[in-house]
CSV table of C-alpha atoms in Angstrom, one decimal:
chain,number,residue,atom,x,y,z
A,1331,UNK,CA,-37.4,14.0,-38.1
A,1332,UNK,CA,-40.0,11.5,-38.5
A,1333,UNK,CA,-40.5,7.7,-36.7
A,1334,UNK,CA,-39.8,5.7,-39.9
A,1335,UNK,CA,-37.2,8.2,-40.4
A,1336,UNK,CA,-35.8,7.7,-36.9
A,1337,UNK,CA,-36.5,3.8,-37.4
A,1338,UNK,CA,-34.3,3.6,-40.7
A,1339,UNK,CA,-31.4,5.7,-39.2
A,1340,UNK,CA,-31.1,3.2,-36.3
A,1341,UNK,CA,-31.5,0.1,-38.2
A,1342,UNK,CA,-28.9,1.2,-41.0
A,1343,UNK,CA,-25.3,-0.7,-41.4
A,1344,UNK,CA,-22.6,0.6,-39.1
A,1345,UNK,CA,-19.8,2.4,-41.4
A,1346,UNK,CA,-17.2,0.5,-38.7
A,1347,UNK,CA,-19.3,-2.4,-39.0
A,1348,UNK,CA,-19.0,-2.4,-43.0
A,1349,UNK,CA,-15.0,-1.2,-42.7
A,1350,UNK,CA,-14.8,-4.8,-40.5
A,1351,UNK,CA,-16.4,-6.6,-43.3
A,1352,UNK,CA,-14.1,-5.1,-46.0
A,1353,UNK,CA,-10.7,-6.1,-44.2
A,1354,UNK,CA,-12.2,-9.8,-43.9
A,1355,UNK,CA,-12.8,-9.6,-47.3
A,1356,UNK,CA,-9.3,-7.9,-48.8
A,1357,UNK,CA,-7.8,-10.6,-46.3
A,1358,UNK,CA,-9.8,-13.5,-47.5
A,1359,UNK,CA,-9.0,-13.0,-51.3
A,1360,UNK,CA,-5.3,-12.5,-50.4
A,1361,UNK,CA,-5.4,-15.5,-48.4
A,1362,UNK,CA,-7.6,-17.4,-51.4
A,1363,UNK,CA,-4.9,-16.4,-54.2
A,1364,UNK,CA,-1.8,-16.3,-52.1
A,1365,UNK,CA,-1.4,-13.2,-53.3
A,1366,UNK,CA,0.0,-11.5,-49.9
A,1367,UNK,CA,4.0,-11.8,-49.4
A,1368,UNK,CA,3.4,-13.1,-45.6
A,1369,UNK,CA,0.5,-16.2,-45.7
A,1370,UNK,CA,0.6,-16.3,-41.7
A,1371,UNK,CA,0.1,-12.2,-41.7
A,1372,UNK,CA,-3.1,-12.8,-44.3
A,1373,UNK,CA,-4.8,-15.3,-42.3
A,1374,UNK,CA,-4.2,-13.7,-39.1
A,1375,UNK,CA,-5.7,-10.6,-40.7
A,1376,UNK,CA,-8.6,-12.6,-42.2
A,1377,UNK,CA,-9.1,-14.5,-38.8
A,1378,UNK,CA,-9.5,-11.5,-36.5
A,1379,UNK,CA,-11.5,-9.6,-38.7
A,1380,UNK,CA,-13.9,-12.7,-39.7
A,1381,UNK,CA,-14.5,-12.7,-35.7
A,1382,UNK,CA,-15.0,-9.9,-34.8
A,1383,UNK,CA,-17.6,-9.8,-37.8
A,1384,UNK,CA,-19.0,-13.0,-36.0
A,1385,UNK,CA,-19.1,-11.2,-32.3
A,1386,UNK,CA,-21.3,-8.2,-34.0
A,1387,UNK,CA,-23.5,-10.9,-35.3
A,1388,UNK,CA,-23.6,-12.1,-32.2
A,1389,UNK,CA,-24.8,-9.4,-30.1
A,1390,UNK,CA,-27.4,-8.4,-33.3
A,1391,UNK,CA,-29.2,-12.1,-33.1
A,1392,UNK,CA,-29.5,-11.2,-29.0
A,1393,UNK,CA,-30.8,-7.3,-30.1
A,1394,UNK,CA,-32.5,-8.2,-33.3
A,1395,UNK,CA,-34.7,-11.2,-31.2
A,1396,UNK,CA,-35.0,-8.6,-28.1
A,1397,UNK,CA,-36.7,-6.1,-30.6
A,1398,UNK,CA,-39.1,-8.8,-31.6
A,1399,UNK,CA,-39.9,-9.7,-28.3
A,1400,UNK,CA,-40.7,-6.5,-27.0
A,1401,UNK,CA,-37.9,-4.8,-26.2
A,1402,UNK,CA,-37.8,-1.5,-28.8
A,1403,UNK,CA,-35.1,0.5,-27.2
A,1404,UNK,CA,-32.6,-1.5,-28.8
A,1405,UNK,CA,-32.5,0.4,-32.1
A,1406,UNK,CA,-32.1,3.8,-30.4
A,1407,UNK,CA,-28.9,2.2,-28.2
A,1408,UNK,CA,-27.4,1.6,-31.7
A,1409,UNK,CA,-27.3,-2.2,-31.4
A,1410,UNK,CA,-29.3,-3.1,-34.6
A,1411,UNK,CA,-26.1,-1.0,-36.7
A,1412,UNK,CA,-23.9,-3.8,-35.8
A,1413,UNK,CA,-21.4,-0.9,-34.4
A,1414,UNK,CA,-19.5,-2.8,-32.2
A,1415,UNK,CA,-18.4,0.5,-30.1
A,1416,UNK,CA,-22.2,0.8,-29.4
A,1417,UNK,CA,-22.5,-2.2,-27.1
A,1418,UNK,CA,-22.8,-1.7,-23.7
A,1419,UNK,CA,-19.0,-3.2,-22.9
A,1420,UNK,CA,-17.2,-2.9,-25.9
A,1421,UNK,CA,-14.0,-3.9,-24.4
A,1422,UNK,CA,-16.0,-6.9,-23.2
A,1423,UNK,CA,-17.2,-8.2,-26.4
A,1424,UNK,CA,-14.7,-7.2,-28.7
A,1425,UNK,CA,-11.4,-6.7,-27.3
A,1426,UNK,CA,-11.1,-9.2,-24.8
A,1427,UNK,CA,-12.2,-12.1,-27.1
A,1428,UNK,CA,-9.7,-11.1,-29.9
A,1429,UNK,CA,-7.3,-10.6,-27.2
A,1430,UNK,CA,-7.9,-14.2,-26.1
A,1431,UNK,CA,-7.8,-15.7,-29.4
A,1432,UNK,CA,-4.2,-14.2,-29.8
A,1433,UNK,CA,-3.1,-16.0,-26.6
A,1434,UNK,CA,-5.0,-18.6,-26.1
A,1435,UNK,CA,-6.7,-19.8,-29.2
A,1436,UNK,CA,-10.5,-20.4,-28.2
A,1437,UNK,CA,-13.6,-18.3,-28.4
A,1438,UNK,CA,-14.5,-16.2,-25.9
A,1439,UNK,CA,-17.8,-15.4,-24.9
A,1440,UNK,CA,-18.1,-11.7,-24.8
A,1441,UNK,CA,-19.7,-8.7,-22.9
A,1442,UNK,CA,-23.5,-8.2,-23.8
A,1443,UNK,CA,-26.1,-5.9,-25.1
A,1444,UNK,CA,-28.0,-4.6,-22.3
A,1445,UNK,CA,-31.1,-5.6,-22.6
A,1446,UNK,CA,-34.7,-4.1,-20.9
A,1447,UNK,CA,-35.6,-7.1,-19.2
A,1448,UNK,CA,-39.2,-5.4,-17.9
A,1449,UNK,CA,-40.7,-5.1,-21.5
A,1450,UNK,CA,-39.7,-8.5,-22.8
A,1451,UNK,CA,-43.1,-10.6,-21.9
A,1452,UNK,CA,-43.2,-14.6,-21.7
A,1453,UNK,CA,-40.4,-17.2,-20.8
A,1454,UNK,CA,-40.0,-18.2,-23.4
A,1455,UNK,CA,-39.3,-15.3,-25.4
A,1456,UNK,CA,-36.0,-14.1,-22.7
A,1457,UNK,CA,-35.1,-17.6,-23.2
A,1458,UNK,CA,-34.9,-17.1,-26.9
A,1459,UNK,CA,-33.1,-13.8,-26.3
A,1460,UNK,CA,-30.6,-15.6,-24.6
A,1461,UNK,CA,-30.4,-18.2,-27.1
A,1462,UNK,CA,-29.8,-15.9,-29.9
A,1463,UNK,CA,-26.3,-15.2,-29.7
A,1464,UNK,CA,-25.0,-18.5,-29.2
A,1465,UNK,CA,-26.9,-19.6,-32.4
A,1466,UNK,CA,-25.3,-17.1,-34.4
A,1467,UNK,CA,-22.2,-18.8,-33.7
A,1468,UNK,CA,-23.0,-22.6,-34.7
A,1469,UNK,CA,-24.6,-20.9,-38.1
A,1470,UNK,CA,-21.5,-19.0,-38.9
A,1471,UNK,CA,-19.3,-22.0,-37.5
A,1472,UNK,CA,-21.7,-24.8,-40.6
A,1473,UNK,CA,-21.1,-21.5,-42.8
A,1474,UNK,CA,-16.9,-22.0,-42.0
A,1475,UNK,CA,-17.3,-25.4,-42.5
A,1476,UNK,CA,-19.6,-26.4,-45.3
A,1477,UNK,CA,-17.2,-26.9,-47.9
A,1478,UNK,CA,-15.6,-30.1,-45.3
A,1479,UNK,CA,-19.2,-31.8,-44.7
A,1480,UNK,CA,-20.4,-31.6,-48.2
A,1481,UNK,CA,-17.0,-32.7,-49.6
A,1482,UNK,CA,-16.3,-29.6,-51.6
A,1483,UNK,CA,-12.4,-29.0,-51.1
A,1484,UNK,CA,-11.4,-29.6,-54.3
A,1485,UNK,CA,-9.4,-26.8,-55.5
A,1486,UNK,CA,-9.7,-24.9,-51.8
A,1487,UNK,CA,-6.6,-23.5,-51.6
A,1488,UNK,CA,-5.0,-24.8,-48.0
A,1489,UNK,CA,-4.1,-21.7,-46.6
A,1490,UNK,CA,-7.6,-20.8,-46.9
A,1491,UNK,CA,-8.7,-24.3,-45.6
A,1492,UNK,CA,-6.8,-24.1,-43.1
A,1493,UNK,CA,-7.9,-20.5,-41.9
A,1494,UNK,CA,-11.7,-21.7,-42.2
A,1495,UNK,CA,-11.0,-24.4,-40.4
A,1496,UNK,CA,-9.5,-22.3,-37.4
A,1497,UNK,CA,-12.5,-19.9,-37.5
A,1498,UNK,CA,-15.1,-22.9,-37.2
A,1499,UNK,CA,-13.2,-23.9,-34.4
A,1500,UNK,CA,-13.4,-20.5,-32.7
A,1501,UNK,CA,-16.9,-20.7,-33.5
A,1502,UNK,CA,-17.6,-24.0,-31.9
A,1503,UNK,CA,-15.4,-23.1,-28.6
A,1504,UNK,CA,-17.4,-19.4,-27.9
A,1505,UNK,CA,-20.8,-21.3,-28.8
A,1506,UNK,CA,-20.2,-24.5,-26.2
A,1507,UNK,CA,-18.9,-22.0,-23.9
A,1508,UNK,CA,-21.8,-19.4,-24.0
A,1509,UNK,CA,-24.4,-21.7,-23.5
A,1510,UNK,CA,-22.8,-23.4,-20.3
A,1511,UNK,CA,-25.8,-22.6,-18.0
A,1512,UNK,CA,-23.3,-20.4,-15.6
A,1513,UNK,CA,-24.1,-16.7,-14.6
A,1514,UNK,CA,-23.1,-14.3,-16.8
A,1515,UNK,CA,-23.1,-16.6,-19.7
A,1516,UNK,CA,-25.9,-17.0,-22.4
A,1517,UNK,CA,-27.1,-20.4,-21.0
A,1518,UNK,CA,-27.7,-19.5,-18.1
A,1519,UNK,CA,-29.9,-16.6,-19.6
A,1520,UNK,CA,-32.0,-19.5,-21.7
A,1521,UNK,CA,-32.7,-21.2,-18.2
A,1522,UNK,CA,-33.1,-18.4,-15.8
A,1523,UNK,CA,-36.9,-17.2,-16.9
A,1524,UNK,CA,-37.7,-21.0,-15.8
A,1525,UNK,CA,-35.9,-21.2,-12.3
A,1526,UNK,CA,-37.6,-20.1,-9.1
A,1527,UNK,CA,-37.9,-16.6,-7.9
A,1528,UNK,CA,-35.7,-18.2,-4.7
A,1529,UNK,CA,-33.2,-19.8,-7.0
A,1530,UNK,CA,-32.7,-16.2,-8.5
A,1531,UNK,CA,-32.1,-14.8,-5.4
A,1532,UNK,CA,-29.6,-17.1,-4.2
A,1533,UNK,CA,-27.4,-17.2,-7.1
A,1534,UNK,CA,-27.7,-13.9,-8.5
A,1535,UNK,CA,-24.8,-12.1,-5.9
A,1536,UNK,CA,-22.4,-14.8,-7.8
A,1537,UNK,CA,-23.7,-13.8,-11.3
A,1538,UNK,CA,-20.7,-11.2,-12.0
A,1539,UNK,CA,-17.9,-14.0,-11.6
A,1540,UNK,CA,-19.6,-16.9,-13.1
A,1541,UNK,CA,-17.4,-15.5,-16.6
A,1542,UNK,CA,-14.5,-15.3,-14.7
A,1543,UNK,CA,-15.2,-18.9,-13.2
A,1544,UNK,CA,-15.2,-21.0,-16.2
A,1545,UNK,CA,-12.3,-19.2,-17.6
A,1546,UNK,CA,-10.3,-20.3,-14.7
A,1547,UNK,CA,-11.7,-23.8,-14.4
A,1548,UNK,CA,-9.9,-24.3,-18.1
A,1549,UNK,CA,-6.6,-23.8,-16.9
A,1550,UNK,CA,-7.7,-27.1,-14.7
A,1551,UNK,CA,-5.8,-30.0,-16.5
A,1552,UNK,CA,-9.0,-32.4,-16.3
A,1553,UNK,CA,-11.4,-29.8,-17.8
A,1554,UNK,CA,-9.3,-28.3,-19.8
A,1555,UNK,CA,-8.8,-32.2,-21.2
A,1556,UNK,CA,-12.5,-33.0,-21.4
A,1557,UNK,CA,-13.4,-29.2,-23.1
A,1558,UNK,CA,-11.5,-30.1,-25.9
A,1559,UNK,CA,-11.9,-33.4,-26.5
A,1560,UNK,CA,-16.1,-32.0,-26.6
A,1561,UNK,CA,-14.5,-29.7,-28.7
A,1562,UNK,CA,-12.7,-32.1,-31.7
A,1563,UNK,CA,-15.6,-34.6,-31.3
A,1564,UNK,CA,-17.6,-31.6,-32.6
A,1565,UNK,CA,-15.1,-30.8,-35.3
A,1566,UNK,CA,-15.1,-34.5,-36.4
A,1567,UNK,CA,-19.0,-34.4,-36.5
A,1568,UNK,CA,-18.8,-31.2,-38.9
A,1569,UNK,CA,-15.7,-33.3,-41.0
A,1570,UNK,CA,-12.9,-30.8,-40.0
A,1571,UNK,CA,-9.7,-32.6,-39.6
A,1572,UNK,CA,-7.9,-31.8,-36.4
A,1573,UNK,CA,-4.8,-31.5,-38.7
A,1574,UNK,CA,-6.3,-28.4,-40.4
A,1575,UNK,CA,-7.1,-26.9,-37.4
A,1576,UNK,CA,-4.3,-27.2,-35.9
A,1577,UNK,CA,-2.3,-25.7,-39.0
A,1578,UNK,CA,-5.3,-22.9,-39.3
A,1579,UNK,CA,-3.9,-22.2,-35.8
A,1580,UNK,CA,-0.2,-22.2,-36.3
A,1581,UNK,CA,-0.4,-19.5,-39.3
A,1582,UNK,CA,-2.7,-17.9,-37.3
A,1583,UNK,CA,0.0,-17.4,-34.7
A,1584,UNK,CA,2.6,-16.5,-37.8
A,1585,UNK,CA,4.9,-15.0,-35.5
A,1586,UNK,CA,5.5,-18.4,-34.1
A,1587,UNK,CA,6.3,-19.9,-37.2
A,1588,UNK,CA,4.3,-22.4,-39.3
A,1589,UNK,CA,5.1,-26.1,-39.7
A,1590,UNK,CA,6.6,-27.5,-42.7
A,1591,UNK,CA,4.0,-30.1,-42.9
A,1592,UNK,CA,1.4,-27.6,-43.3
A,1593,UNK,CA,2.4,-27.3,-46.4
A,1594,UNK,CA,1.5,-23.6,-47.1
């Protein structure tokens, strides 16, 4: 087998990946034409699979940027196939955010690609690296919400306003949260080439709980309180309604029952 052979092979579109991307679509179109017999079942569908879509682009933009940077073992680890089973925690990155979404209804930061640090040169490139990810997110959260900044709603159905509106809000929480410059998050990977070799040092024996840190710190009342309301002043910015949201959410949760005043 040749390079460009090898090269093509590990750059080509993950059959899982592509599976992923049909159920979001099926899901979508049910959702868009009402066609499905349980709305809350469609959008739940169309929800999970639209992030787990957005997690593998997520962990490509950190892979696809490492690649550029230096770093060309990342095509033979699978990471450029947008396979999620390829990363280096899988239950990490895809299971426990979709997990968390069920119960609690933000977006979770995930696991990570493993990355060879040594062959990435320049501190500003790792910091890009880091960056990556995160970006992904807001792109696919002004994708989610374009048709409510540029005023394009008309004939949106409102189950599917509603589910878009949820998914941009997904998109917004695992994006703020990622690039909180705490170990083990993304941020904190975008400031890290630019700290002190001493700084390193010290915090790096804390770096495996600063993920488990922040999650508890949100069932603090007080940040918890000032989280979100980051959170729906960002949604106001990008013209989502807090009402659609919120109803996004409820049929999300279909199991809990929707509101009548969601009208769906």
């Amino acid at each position: 087998m040749t390079t460009a052979t090898t090269r093509s092979h590990e750059r080509r579109i993950s059959p899982v990946f592509l599976a992923i991307l049909a159920v979001m679509a099926v899901t979508g179109w049910a959702v868009w034409t009402d066609f499905a017999a349980l709305p809350g079942l469609a959008v739940f569908l169309f929800v999970t699979s639209a992030w787990v879509v957005s997690l593998c682009l997520h962990e490509y933009a950190h892979a696809r940027t490492a690649l550029h940077g230096g770093d060309i073992t990342v095509g033979a680890k699978g990471y450029l196939t947008l396979n999620p089973l390829k990363y280096t925690h899988a239950v990490l990155s895809v299971v426990l955010p979709v997990l968390f979404v069920i119960m609690g209804g933000i977006g979770l930061p995930g696991g990570a690609v493993f990355i060879e640090q040594g062959r990435i040169k320049g501190r500003w490139k790792h910091s890009l690296i880091s960056a990556a990810g995160p970006l992904a997110n807001v792109l696919f959260a002004l994708v989610c919400t374009a048709p409510f900044w540029l005023d394009a709603l008309d004939g949106v159905p409102p189950a599917f306003r509603y589910a878009l509106a949820f998914l941009a809000f997904l998109q917004v929480t695992a994006a703020l949260l990622n690039m909180l410059p705490v170990p083990g998050l993304d941020g904190y990977g975008v400031v890290e080439p630019w700290l002190s070799y001493r700084v390193k040092r010290r915090i790096e024996p804390y770096a495996p709980y600063g993920f488990f840190v922040v999650i508890a710190l949100l069932f603090v009342p007080a940040v918890n309180g000032a989280f979100f309301d980051a959170i729906d002043a960002l949604m106001r910015t990008l013209g989502v309604p807090e009402l659609s949201r919120y109803c996004g959410s409820q049929l999300f949760r279909f199991w809990e029952g929707t509101p009548e005043f969601c009208g769906v």
